[in-house]
Amino acid sequence: MTSWIGAKTRGAARLLLGAALALGAARAPAAQDAEAFEIVYLERAPAPRPVLSNLDPRPADLGLAGARLGVADNAAMGRFLGQSWRLSEFVVPPEGDFAAAARAALARGAPVIANAPAEDLLALADMPEAAGALIFNAAARDDALRRGACRANVLHTIPSRAMLADALAQFLVRKRWTRWFVIEGRGAQDRAFADAMARAAAKFGARIVERREWPLDADIRRTASSEAPLLTQAPEHDVLILADEADDWDRYIPYNTFSPRPVAGTEGMEPVAWSRPVEAWGAAQLQSRFRDLAGRDMTSEDYAAWAAARAVGEAVTRLAAGRDPHDPRALRAHLLSGAFEMGGFKGRKLSFRAWNGQLRQPIPLTHPRALVAQAPIEGFLHRVTELDTLGYDQPEAGCAAFEDKGE
Amino acid sequence: MSIRARIAPLLVALAPLTALAPAGAQGAEIWVTNEKDDAISVIDVESLSVTRTVPVGERPRGVTFSRDYSRLYVCASDSDAVQVIDPETGALLHNLPSGEDPEQFILHPDDRRLYIANEDDAVATVVDTAARTVLAQIDVGVEPEGMAVSPDGKVVIVTSETSSMAHWIDADTHRIFANTLVDQRPRHAEFTHDGKQLWVSSEIGGTISVFDAATQELLGKIGFEIRGVNPDLIQPVGFKMTSDDSLAFVALGPANHVAVVDVPGRKVLDYILVGRRPWHMAMTPDDRLLFVTNGVSGDVTVIDVAAREAVKTIKVGRYPWGAAWRP
């Protein structure tokens, strides 16, 4: 119980930052007597996990910095509309009491951006205090959360694994690289991503020639050039797809493969919500604003939290006259209606799928140095919007909690 | 900062070289900024060909001439400067203080005040081009871009891309007196020549919002629809109206078309296929020819305004952005 008190104190310190933001806006007219809006950020910090390389440590403010930028953007817009905005931050350490922090977060009565694994997210959504709340899942990619385990009070701004896998599959199928060799790690998430690739293969007409588990738990940093070729021998394939979401061993595979084949998945060319090389469609501006704020590059988790905060900002501003912009139910109804649209620096307007609350969005396919392509790939058609060729479409989603809720 | 400090003298050093380039043809010209080439392509309006290329600062975007066409203003966004260039010689005369990352600007009818959108800073900077001083900086929404000034010079408009609104600024006091929401991601704003309406394009919203300039009231929105083109990809950006306010031409970005709009009726009459991702445009003052920059294909489409037809494609530099006419 005491463990999250520390988090609360930290949250209180961060509230001051939110207040400073609002003060900054006071330079402009109409800031006096501003109507106050709040967004709550709730994170379960993950337990540190050892990986072979220390090159890319997880930033302490992963996700949080995106929420901060989204709220700053809302404040920059809101100062002209008589709104002030602040972010309340609750970060629970790995061993902390998430339920207590969740209760405190929900007690704010404001929309919640959750950066937590699926089990914590569901615990949050199922609390009695969460009835009628508006929660954004900005981190958990699990497809179950958009399907059988969906919750009416949870929308998703992070793409699901099925969306990411479908994006990659469209690119590969378009190039006729349809024979895939999949190597997956031992984690449940790795298996889930490999499963998503298998589903995508069936959906778009590709074939997995072999699916294999990465067998080593040794440190291969110095032996990759001798070990990896042996471990990547497989029947004839066009591309090697790696599923290692923690980026433990996958970074050592490109160029060390037995066959001269490109690598994609969680290494090489990756399907993402966001990444440093995304620069078209005005994205360069979002990247530079984020870098100014956080001192590092923007990631998919940051983008998902930013999009959640911006979605709230747009909903509050565009809500039909007579609806209460402080009522999460009214905001939710607007977000799921055809009236909601949002710019997201990915070339297409973003909106929410009314059947499961997933944010529709293009999926960039990137390598560390450049954007390769952006899905939906041209030629993959859909009767409503090509964005719905990515992930589970309405007829197959099977999310009962959203039935009769959308339009 | 030190990089910027180095760039300015370098450009001055380059200037005499450009002066050696052959002087342009005697006829009218269109000056096109190439965002990814740090250069301007100069198109001769009679021969419809590029006659010379003028090196400018980094990432040139907004471009316009002084009223007597003796000076060219260029937003060199990544040099953090508005450059003033002699169009006869291509020589850099001086830089204006512009604030950071100037993207687009509008010259006041007084030929002196320049209103600059500082995209990364959420401000608009007002510069006295004669005294070369900053008169004011005005806080606006996130990512200001579209800039317009009313024909009587009393009202300046700044649109903010991420905040999706048009800010109405009193040109004398530099104070915002109204904010009007538009659809997502406004990119360009223009008053009709008679000053009665303000038009604002919304790239992601896919519309043009038309406002009564006197009351700031929304009069209506114009939508676009092209057979066989995904509605998401129809993204209005730059546009221009004929001098009699009868027709507007609207670049539709990744839809690769320019729409022809009946201004009084706010109805789309026609769509003209152009290059890839048309962006901004310049019209000859006689309303005869329209020059549309195509960002992705790196060329300029010339449209015969009366015939509503593309008549020629002219290869320019990488990522052509703005265009301006001079006699």
XYZ file of C-alpha atoms in Angstrom:
734
model
C 0.000 0.000 0.000
C 2.765 2.420 0.835
C 4.666 1.681 -2.321
C 2.427 3.768 -4.508
C 2.469 6.714 -2.107
C 5.873 7.460 -3.578
C 4.282 7.441 -6.971
C 1.595 9.777 -5.778
C 4.147 12.221 -4.459
C 5.881 12.084 -7.791
C 2.523 12.623 -9.410
C 1.931 15.668 -7.251
C 5.273 17.119 -8.266
C 4.331 16.577 -11.858
C 1.008 18.272 -11.339
C 2.999 21.432 -10.796
C 4.338 21.029 -14.293
C 0.791 20.878 -15.574
C 0.017 24.068 -13.688
C 3.068 25.709 -15.228
C 1.752 24.780 -18.635
C -1.522 26.477 -17.883
C 0.327 29.566 -16.680
C 2.310 29.648 -19.897
C -0.954 29.854 -21.743
C -1.971 32.899 -19.725
C 0.031 35.113 -22.089
C -2.845 34.812 -24.517
C -6.219 36.433 -24.064
C -9.178 34.487 -22.730
C -7.124 32.463 -20.258
C -8.700 34.126 -17.263
C -11.813 32.309 -16.076
C -10.761 29.402 -18.242
C -12.784 26.218 -17.989
C -10.499 23.579 -16.446
C -10.016 20.186 -18.092
C -7.962 17.311 -16.820
C -6.552 14.081 -18.167
C -5.179 11.341 -15.917
C -2.153 9.271 -16.822
C -1.856 5.907 -15.071
C 1.151 3.674 -15.613
C 2.284 0.345 -14.284
C 6.039 0.627 -14.723
C 7.369 -2.694 -16.037
C 9.891 -4.698 -14.064
C 13.308 -4.225 -15.610
C 14.172 -7.174 -17.806
C 17.757 -8.039 -18.728
C 18.455 -8.052 -22.461
C 21.725 -8.812 -24.208
C 22.364 -5.283 -25.439
C 22.316 -2.123 -23.372
C 22.200 0.082 -26.462
C 18.561 1.065 -26.119
C 17.484 1.381 -22.492
C 13.764 1.894 -21.934
C 13.209 5.610 -21.277
C 11.753 6.242 -17.820
C 9.069 8.468 -19.342
C 8.046 6.103 -22.173
C 4.420 6.891 -22.935
C 4.238 9.562 -20.244
C 6.120 12.078 -22.400
C 3.589 11.508 -25.181
C 0.705 12.204 -22.810
C 2.442 15.374 -21.672
C 2.851 16.575 -25.245
C -0.774 15.786 -26.047
C -1.966 17.796 -23.064
C 0.402 20.639 -23.993
C -1.100 20.607 -27.499
C -4.591 20.676 -26.024
C -3.585 23.618 -23.838
C -2.099 25.494 -26.790
C -5.392 25.120 -28.635
C -7.586 25.559 -25.588
C -6.167 28.909 -24.554
C -8.009 30.421 -27.522
C -11.220 28.684 -26.526
C -11.281 29.491 -22.832
C -9.969 26.091 -21.735
C -7.114 25.207 -19.420
C -5.646 21.699 -19.391
C -3.626 19.666 -16.979
C -2.287 16.168 -16.691
C -2.383 14.234 -13.401
C 0.253 11.542 -13.355
C 0.151 8.243 -11.456
C 3.126 5.972 -11.999
C 3.097 2.714 -10.054
C 6.399 0.896 -9.545
C 6.579 -2.758 -10.687
C 5.960 -4.087 -7.183
C 3.504 -1.312 -6.280
C -0.200 -1.480 -5.505
C -1.764 -0.831 -8.888
C -5.347 -1.139 -7.636
C -4.888 1.651 -5.090
C -3.348 3.933 -7.697
C -6.103 3.033 -10.159
C -8.759 3.971 -7.619
C -7.064 7.292 -6.968
C -6.755 7.906 -10.697
C -10.413 7.121 -11.328
C -11.433 9.376 -8.452
C -10.240 12.330 -10.524
C -13.319 11.780 -12.686
C -11.354 12.596 -15.840
C -10.427 10.502 -18.898
C -7.610 8.055 -18.090
C -4.671 7.205 -20.348
C -3.462 3.779 -19.247
C 0.054 2.519 -19.900
C -0.203 -0.937 -18.369
C -0.177 -4.609 -19.336
C -3.451 -6.292 -20.268
C -4.151 -7.801 -16.829
C -3.740 -4.464 -15.064
C -5.793 -2.723 -17.726
C -8.663 -5.168 -17.251
C -8.455 -4.849 -13.474
C -8.725 -1.080 -13.906
C -11.629 -1.285 -16.335
C -13.555 -3.724 -14.139
C -13.397 -1.670 -10.949
C -16.804 -0.456 -9.774
C -15.371 3.071 -9.813
C -14.629 2.646 -13.535
C -18.242 2.232 -14.573
C -18.898 5.043 -17.011
C -15.231 6.044 -17.096
C -13.328 6.707 -20.308
C -10.048 4.766 -20.405
C -7.534 4.781 -23.259
C -5.280 1.765 -23.663
C -2.029 3.291 -24.894
C 0.288 0.315 -24.443
C -1.262 -3.176 -24.564
C -1.222 -4.652 -28.065
C -3.159 -7.802 -27.143
C -5.881 -8.565 -29.668
C -8.055 -10.155 -26.978
C -8.607 -6.671 -25.519
C -10.278 -5.687 -28.826
C -12.206 -8.967 -29.104
C -13.646 -11.276 -26.468
C -12.037 -9.400 -23.557
C -13.015 -5.944 -24.775
C -14.541 -3.520 -22.264
C -17.074 -0.835 -23.078
C -15.115 1.779 -21.110
C -11.790 1.145 -22.873
C -10.698 2.608 -26.223
C -7.354 1.667 -27.772
C -4.900 4.109 -29.334
C -1.994 1.643 -29.592
C -2.371 -0.628 -32.639
C -3.092 -4.288 -31.921
C -0.648 -7.012 -32.952
C -3.074 -8.038 -35.694
C -2.907 -4.506 -37.144
C 0.897 -4.540 -37.076
C 1.105 -8.032 -38.564
C -1.423 -7.189 -41.282
C 0.560 -4.087 -42.217
C 3.732 -6.112 -42.610
C 1.878 -8.843 -44.492
C 0.392 -6.389 -47.006
C 3.839 -5.057 -47.803
C 5.358 -8.534 -48.232
C 2.457 -9.866 -50.306
C 2.531 -6.801 -52.538
C 6.202 -7.578 -53.231
C 5.346 -11.253 -53.714
C 7.616 -12.216 -50.842
C 5.047 -14.750 -49.720
C 7.193 -17.519 -48.191
C 7.922 -16.617 -44.591
C 10.245 -18.219 -42.084
C 9.286 -17.217 -38.546
C 11.516 -17.404 -35.470
C 9.875 -16.484 -32.194
C 11.125 -15.900 -28.668
C 9.854 -17.745 -25.620
C 7.746 -14.963 -24.179
C 3.960 -14.986 -24.431
C 4.142 -11.705 -26.362
C 6.552 -13.196 -28.879
C 4.197 -16.097 -29.423
C 1.299 -13.661 -29.785
C 3.121 -11.716 -32.485
C 4.048 -14.911 -34.335
C 0.389 -15.988 -34.088
C -0.640 -12.640 -35.555
C 1.757 -13.208 -38.448
C 0.245 -16.657 -39.009
C -3.216 -15.130 -39.107
C -1.988 -12.430 -41.506
C -0.470 -15.082 -43.776
C -3.823 -16.823 -44.044
C -5.652 -13.499 -44.508
C -3.474 -12.186 -47.332
C -2.354 -15.400 -49.011
C 1.191 -15.916 -47.785
C 2.703 -19.120 -46.402
C 4.783 -19.772 -43.316
C 7.324 -22.365 -44.409
C 8.525 -22.923 -40.886
C 7.880 -21.533 -37.444
C 10.595 -22.092 -34.889
C 11.439 -21.051 -31.367
C 14.747 -19.292 -30.767
C 16.671 -22.010 -28.938
C 19.539 -20.177 -27.309
C 19.681 -18.504 -23.977
C 23.405 -17.910 -24.283
C 24.971 -14.529 -24.901
C 25.434 -14.500 -28.662
C 26.850 -11.028 -28.983
C 30.292 -12.288 -29.935
C 29.225 -15.521 -31.605
C 26.318 -14.351 -33.734
C 28.235 -14.719 -36.993
C 28.915 -18.381 -36.275
C 25.724 -19.309 -34.397
C 23.039 -17.418 -36.289
C 23.668 -19.001 -39.722
C 23.205 -22.463 -38.210
C 20.004 -21.423 -36.510
C 18.495 -19.725 -39.555
C 18.687 -22.640 -41.971
C 15.191 -23.369 -43.180
C 13.226 -24.434 -46.248
C 13.269 -21.963 -49.120
C 11.816 -18.630 -47.960
C 11.634 -15.009 -49.128
C 11.871 -13.264 -45.799
C 12.801 -14.061 -42.215
C 10.301 -12.747 -39.676
C 11.466 -12.368 -36.088
C 9.174 -12.189 -33.063
C 11.207 -10.913 -30.100
C 9.252 -8.026 -28.619
C 11.805 -7.378 -25.872
C 14.526 -7.005 -28.544
C 16.730 -9.450 -26.693
C 18.375 -11.539 -29.441
C 16.701 -10.317 -32.636
C 19.104 -7.452 -33.243
C 21.952 -9.924 -33.855
C 20.237 -11.766 -36.715
C 20.275 -9.415 -39.765
C 23.226 -10.184 -42.099
C 24.062 -13.259 -39.992
C 21.338 -15.344 -41.644
C 22.167 -18.559 -43.497
C 20.337 -17.368 -46.633
C 20.625 -13.865 -48.057
C 17.142 -12.848 -47.026
C 15.760 -9.636 -45.534
C 14.662 -9.571 -41.905
C 11.388 -8.058 -40.712
C 9.066 -8.193 -37.703
C 10.509 -6.942 -34.433
C 13.880 -6.305 -36.115
C 14.915 -5.031 -39.536
C 11.779 -3.608 -41.090
C 9.232 -3.165 -38.286
C 5.537 -2.292 -38.333
C 5.022 0.436 -35.725
C 2.576 3.079 -34.565
C 5.404 5.621 -34.681
C 9.157 5.789 -35.030
C 11.927 8.319 -35.566
C 12.065 7.988 -39.401
C 8.395 9.012 -39.802
C 8.693 12.527 -41.205
C 6.151 13.021 -43.977
C 2.681 14.528 -43.539
C 3.951 17.157 -41.150
C 5.323 14.439 -38.839
C 8.653 16.247 -38.683
C 6.947 18.937 -36.599
C 5.510 16.454 -34.124
C 8.917 14.753 -33.886
C 10.676 18.028 -33.156
C 8.085 19.193 -30.627
C 8.414 15.866 -28.857
C 12.217 16.043 -28.911
C 12.089 19.538 -27.424
C 9.858 18.296 -24.623
C 11.390 14.905 -23.824
C 14.963 15.130 -25.081
C 14.646 11.861 -27.007
C 12.875 10.368 -30.009
C 9.157 9.616 -29.998
C 8.123 5.955 -29.835
C 4.912 4.050 -30.538
C 3.917 4.197 -26.850
C 4.466 7.954 -26.788
C 2.435 8.363 -29.958
C -0.434 6.283 -28.543
C -0.529 8.368 -25.354
C -0.291 11.600 -27.372
C -3.148 10.464 -29.622
C -5.303 9.630 -26.601
C -4.769 13.078 -25.076
C -5.436 14.777 -28.408
C -8.570 12.711 -28.954
C -9.914 13.984 -25.635
C -8.980 17.537 -26.619
C -10.755 17.247 -29.944
C -13.823 15.630 -28.396
C -14.111 18.343 -25.729
C -13.779 21.080 -28.349
C -16.064 19.597 -30.983
C -18.752 18.154 -28.744
C -22.232 19.119 -29.874
C -23.748 22.089 -28.072
C -25.711 21.041 -25.011
C -23.505 18.029 -24.207
C -21.305 18.195 -21.114
C -17.616 18.081 -22.108
C -16.755 16.884 -18.578
C -18.974 13.813 -18.914
C -16.880 10.805 -20.030
C -19.996 9.157 -21.476
C -20.660 12.132 -23.727
C -17.029 12.171 -24.846
C -17.090 8.446 -25.553
C -20.253 8.741 -27.617
C -18.690 11.526 -29.661
C -15.401 9.646 -30.153
C -17.253 6.593 -31.488
C -19.575 8.638 -33.702
C -19.011 9.447 -37.349
C -18.533 13.086 -36.345
C -15.114 12.494 -34.780
C -11.942 12.861 -36.811
C -8.423 13.789 -35.888
C -5.190 14.639 -37.648
C -2.410 12.277 -36.628
C 0.578 13.158 -38.855
C 0.238 9.926 -40.798
C -1.496 11.283 -43.887
C -5.021 10.152 -43.100
C -7.626 11.251 -40.627
C -7.827 9.086 -37.518
C -11.079 7.814 -36.034
C -12.259 5.053 -33.699
C -13.797 1.764 -34.769
C -17.310 1.807 -33.354
C -17.330 -1.967 -32.885
C -14.378 -2.226 -30.487
C -12.955 1.233 -29.801
C -9.693 0.729 -31.695
C -8.127 3.867 -33.205
C -7.965 3.492 -36.991
C -4.535 4.498 -38.157
C -1.964 3.940 -40.881
C 0.948 1.707 -39.827
C 4.437 2.885 -40.854
C 6.923 0.173 -41.824
C 10.341 1.440 -40.853
C 13.938 0.456 -40.522
C 16.134 2.491 -38.202
C 17.164 4.901 -40.957
C 14.028 5.442 -43.051
C 10.378 4.825 -43.640
C 10.054 1.932 -46.107
C 6.307 2.103 -46.723
C 3.103 2.884 -44.906
C 0.145 0.508 -44.678
C -2.579 0.212 -45.811
C -0.594 -0.653 -48.924
C -2.194 0.449 -52.178
C -4.300 -2.294 -53.704
C -5.721 -3.763 -50.485
C -9.295 -2.626 -50.746
C -12.105 -2.330 -48.254
C -15.750 -1.475 -48.739
C -15.645 1.306 -46.102
C -12.068 2.411 -45.476
C -8.764 0.797 -46.413
C -7.610 1.463 -42.844
C -9.920 -1.367 -41.801
C -7.893 -3.887 -43.805
C -5.551 -3.730 -40.773
C -6.555 -5.794 -37.761
C -9.870 -7.425 -36.946
C -12.692 -6.024 -39.022
C -16.235 -5.549 -37.782
C -17.648 -8.983 -38.706
C -14.809 -10.919 -37.037
C -14.016 -8.791 -33.996
C -16.490 -10.415 -31.634
C -16.512 -7.636 -29.061
C -19.872 -7.929 -27.318
C -19.388 -4.937 -24.999
C -19.549 -2.523 -27.950
C -22.595 -3.976 -29.633
C -25.284 -1.357 -30.252
C -22.962 1.281 -28.845
C -21.528 2.688 -32.052
C -23.299 4.051 -35.066
C 23.080 28.289 -33.411
C 26.682 28.139 -34.489
C 25.608 26.302 -37.621
C 23.172 29.062 -38.458
C 25.820 31.658 -37.857
C 28.030 29.889 -40.361
C 25.335 29.589 -42.976
C 24.585 33.254 -43.404
C 28.102 34.307 -44.456
C 28.263 31.273 -46.713
C 25.182 32.416 -48.560
C 26.531 35.905 -48.881
C 29.679 34.371 -50.309
C 27.593 32.436 -52.826
C 25.684 35.479 -53.928
C 28.279 36.909 -56.343
C 28.405 33.518 -58.075
C 24.691 33.582 -58.772
C 25.074 37.064 -60.156
C 27.165 35.496 -62.897
C 24.219 33.395 -63.997
C 22.581 34.696 -67.160
C 19.896 37.245 -66.427
C 16.374 35.929 -66.908
C 14.382 36.304 -70.075
C 12.625 39.625 -70.418
C 9.135 38.148 -70.024
C 7.182 37.327 -66.923
C 8.413 34.597 -64.593
C 7.210 32.152 -61.936
C 9.581 31.590 -59.039
C 9.237 28.166 -57.414
C 10.874 27.201 -54.105
C 12.308 23.668 -54.021
C 12.102 22.626 -50.393
C 14.594 19.755 -50.635
C 17.088 21.439 -52.970
C 17.684 24.758 -51.168
C 17.067 26.463 -54.501
C 14.491 28.331 -56.549
C 13.585 27.296 -60.096
C 12.695 30.260 -62.302
C 10.137 29.475 -65.015
C 9.704 31.715 -68.055
C 5.971 32.205 -68.586
C 6.228 32.450 -72.388
C 8.479 29.481 -73.111
C 7.193 27.497 -70.091
C 10.681 26.325 -69.300
C 13.121 26.721 -66.425
C 15.562 29.468 -67.335
C 17.725 29.413 -64.222
C 18.114 28.080 -60.713
C 18.866 30.372 -57.788
C 20.486 28.939 -54.654
C 18.839 30.123 -51.433
C 18.889 29.201 -47.739
C 17.897 25.871 -46.238
C 14.446 24.422 -46.846
C 12.852 27.284 -48.789
C 9.049 27.315 -48.609
C 6.988 30.530 -48.582
C 7.869 32.925 -51.414
C 6.544 36.362 -52.443
C 7.620 39.603 -54.151
C 7.509 43.186 -52.953
C 4.842 45.276 -54.686
C 7.288 46.687 -57.254
C 8.829 43.221 -57.721
C 12.294 44.565 -56.919
C 12.732 42.258 -53.938
C 11.980 38.595 -53.409
C 11.169 37.294 -49.925
C 11.848 33.631 -49.194
C 11.182 31.659 -46.014
C 14.402 29.688 -45.558
C 12.853 27.547 -42.843
C 15.887 25.591 -41.655
C 18.132 28.667 -41.851
C 15.638 30.365 -39.492
C 15.569 33.401 -41.762
C 13.467 35.245 -44.272
C 15.868 36.044 -47.065
C 15.566 39.135 -49.204
C 16.890 38.505 -52.698
C 17.443 40.704 -55.735
C 15.458 38.861 -58.424
C 17.547 40.376 -61.208
C 20.830 38.968 -59.993
C 19.709 36.276 -57.561
C 21.981 37.909 -54.984
C 21.071 37.750 -51.311
C 20.548 41.345 -50.166
C 20.032 40.593 -46.486
C 18.181 38.403 -44.024
C 15.197 39.601 -42.067
C 14.736 38.623 -38.441
C 12.015 36.030 -38.766
C 11.787 33.998 -35.600
C 12.480 30.285 -35.727
C 11.397 28.029 -38.572
C 9.508 30.480 -40.785
C 7.253 28.450 -43.060
C 4.839 30.812 -44.739
C 4.185 34.538 -44.733
C 2.014 37.269 -46.163
C 3.060 40.773 -47.182
C 0.736 43.522 -45.961
C -0.767 45.852 -48.633
C 1.429 48.593 -47.141
C 4.334 46.706 -48.773
C 6.218 46.978 -45.516
C 4.846 44.685 -42.820
C 5.537 40.999 -43.295
C 3.530 38.495 -41.214
C 5.434 35.260 -40.731
C 4.195 31.886 -39.424
C 6.823 30.283 -37.170
C 5.780 26.693 -37.440
C 7.806 25.193 -34.590
C 7.160 27.999 -32.126
C 3.399 28.564 -32.202
C 3.895 32.251 -32.874
C 3.467 34.649 -35.762
C 6.180 37.252 -36.178
C 5.483 40.708 -37.585
C 8.521 42.204 -39.283
C 9.106 45.701 -40.616
C 10.871 44.899 -43.875
C 12.257 48.430 -44.235
C 13.654 48.851 -40.723
C 14.442 45.103 -40.555
C 13.035 44.887 -37.060
C 10.500 42.682 -35.329
C 7.379 44.702 -34.553
C 5.572 41.987 -32.615
C 5.293 38.303 -31.934
C 1.770 36.959 -31.561
C 1.002 33.707 -29.746
C -1.102 31.467 -31.950
C -2.030 27.781 -31.985
C 0.237 24.796 -32.617
C 1.981 24.764 -36.006
C 0.843 28.005 -37.622
C 0.948 27.885 -41.398
C -1.800 29.536 -43.458
C -1.393 33.326 -43.631
C -3.730 35.869 -45.195
C -4.343 39.588 -45.033
C -7.595 41.343 -45.936
C -7.411 43.586 -49.026
C -7.974 46.663 -46.825
C -5.051 45.615 -44.658
C -7.032 45.628 -41.424
C -7.201 41.924 -40.657
C -4.477 39.297 -40.669
C -5.305 35.586 -40.519
C -3.090 32.846 -39.122
C -4.262 29.246 -39.224
C -2.796 26.601 -36.891
C -2.476 23.097 -38.245
C -2.715 21.072 -35.061
C -5.095 23.425 -33.266
C -7.340 23.473 -36.363
C -8.400 27.069 -36.122
C -8.113 30.419 -37.833
C -6.927 33.280 -35.641
C -8.231 36.718 -36.636
C -5.685 39.411 -35.811
C -6.152 43.171 -35.763
C -3.306 44.390 -37.983
C -2.923 47.619 -36.021
C -2.896 46.286 -32.466
C -1.491 42.808 -33.260
C -4.167 41.344 -31.002
C -6.287 38.317 -31.769
C -9.923 39.394 -31.781
C -11.529 36.109 -32.874
C -10.760 32.401 -33.211
C -12.800 30.211 -35.515
C -12.573 26.432 -35.583
C -12.196 24.735 -38.951
C -11.834 21.069 -39.925
C -8.644 19.162 -39.172
C -5.279 20.521 -40.255
C -5.822 23.872 -41.957
C -3.089 24.637 -44.485
C -3.958 27.753 -46.445
C -6.121 30.866 -46.033
C -7.155 33.575 -48.480
C -9.583 36.440 -48.626
C -11.645 36.899 -51.749
C -10.377 39.881 -53.712
C -13.457 41.875 -52.692
C -12.561 41.238 -49.056
C -15.989 39.858 -48.188
C -15.062 36.239 -47.531
C -12.256 34.281 -45.949
C -11.524 30.802 -47.283
C -9.545 28.246 -45.254
C -8.525 24.806 -46.573
C -8.386 21.796 -44.196
C -6.056 19.096 -45.414
C -7.143 16.192 -43.209
C -10.733 17.421 -42.867
C -10.942 17.440 -46.659
C -12.890 20.698 -46.843
C -12.693 24.427 -47.429
C -14.465 26.556 -44.822
C -15.914 29.835 -46.068
C -16.371 32.654 -43.539
C -18.072 36.016 -43.710
C -15.090 38.312 -43.239
C -17.112 40.959 -41.428
C -18.795 38.720 -38.861
C -16.466 35.650 -38.800
C -19.595 33.594 -39.302
C -19.227 30.278 -41.110
C -21.119 30.584 -44.397
C -20.544 27.045 -45.539
C -18.082 24.309 -46.360
C -16.970 22.924 -49.691
C -16.287 19.200 -49.966
C -14.634 17.263 -52.773
C -15.312 13.910 -54.378
C -13.411 12.231 -57.198
C -14.517 8.927 -58.671
C -12.027 6.180 -57.922
C -10.063 8.205 -55.367
C -10.300 7.250 -51.701
C -11.994 10.161 -49.858
C -9.194 10.057 -47.241
C -6.701 11.018 -49.929
C -8.566 14.125 -51.094
C -6.688 16.719 -49.078
C -7.153 20.374 -50.040
C -4.052 22.480 -49.432
C -3.086 25.544 -51.509
C -5.658 27.439 -53.578
C -6.036 30.604 -55.633
C -8.978 32.637 -56.893
C -9.277 34.457 -60.171
C -9.104 38.226 -59.829
C -12.875 38.597 -60.398
C -13.591 36.071 -57.605
C -15.483 33.816 -59.986
C -13.373 30.671 -59.823
C -11.088 29.095 -57.255
C -8.486 26.434 -58.026
C -7.770 24.071 -55.150
C -4.794 21.687 -54.961
C -5.971 18.344 -53.534
C -2.648 16.874 -52.377
C -2.382 13.075 -52.689
C -5.529 12.987 -54.858
C -3.243 14.417 -57.590
C -5.957 16.750 -58.855
C -6.796 20.438 -58.783
C -10.466 21.235 -58.207
C -12.180 24.091 -60.018
C -14.714 25.744 -57.721
C -17.454 28.217 -58.531
C -16.772 30.831 -55.846
C -20.230 32.445 -55.513
C -22.029 29.082 -55.620
C -19.357 27.242 -53.555
C -19.756 24.293 -55.946
C -17.069 22.156 -57.530
C -17.249 22.418 -61.325
C -14.367 20.255 -62.441
C -11.249 18.305 -61.478
C -7.976 18.607 -63.373
C -5.363 15.840 -63.169
C -1.937 17.262 -62.291
C 1.340 15.830 -60.916
C 1.797 14.020 -57.616
C 0.780 15.844 -54.438
C -0.020 19.308 -55.766
C 0.760 21.828 -53.091
C 0.671 25.564 -53.818
C 0.178 27.658 -56.937
C 0.604 31.033 -58.628
C -1.614 32.602 -61.261
C -0.674 35.145 -63.873
C -2.423 38.473 -63.108
C -4.381 38.214 -66.371
C -5.857 34.940 -65.029
C -4.582 33.134 -68.103
C -2.229 30.518 -66.663
C -1.997 28.738 -63.327
C 1.259 27.150 -62.138
C 0.805 24.319 -59.618
C 3.746 22.883 -57.666
C 3.693 19.074 -57.377
C 5.691 18.173 -54.279
C 6.183 14.455 -54.804
C 6.736 14.387 -58.575
C 9.090 17.372 -58.445
C 7.435 19.311 -61.236
C 5.037 22.138 -61.974
C 1.776 21.648 -63.878
C 0.703 24.572 -66.050
C -3.069 24.931 -66.298
C -4.892 26.937 -68.967
C -7.453 28.667 -66.766
C -10.088 29.353 -69.453
C -9.908 25.831 -70.876
C -9.515 24.269 -67.388
C -6.849 22.006 -68.845
C -3.317 21.023 -67.921
C -1.185 22.142 -70.841
C 2.336 21.364 -69.725
C 4.462 19.757 -67.019
C 7.742 21.446 -66.174
C 10.449 19.577 -64.262
C 11.834 21.654 -61.394
C 13.829 20.703 -58.272
C 13.081 18.372 -55.380
C 9.886 19.006 -53.479
C 8.640 22.205 -55.089
C 6.534 24.097 -52.520
C 5.645 27.764 -53.123
C 5.258 29.785 -56.313
C 5.200 33.528 -57.063
C 4.737 35.532 -60.262
C 6.731 38.581 -61.367
C 6.544 40.633 -64.565
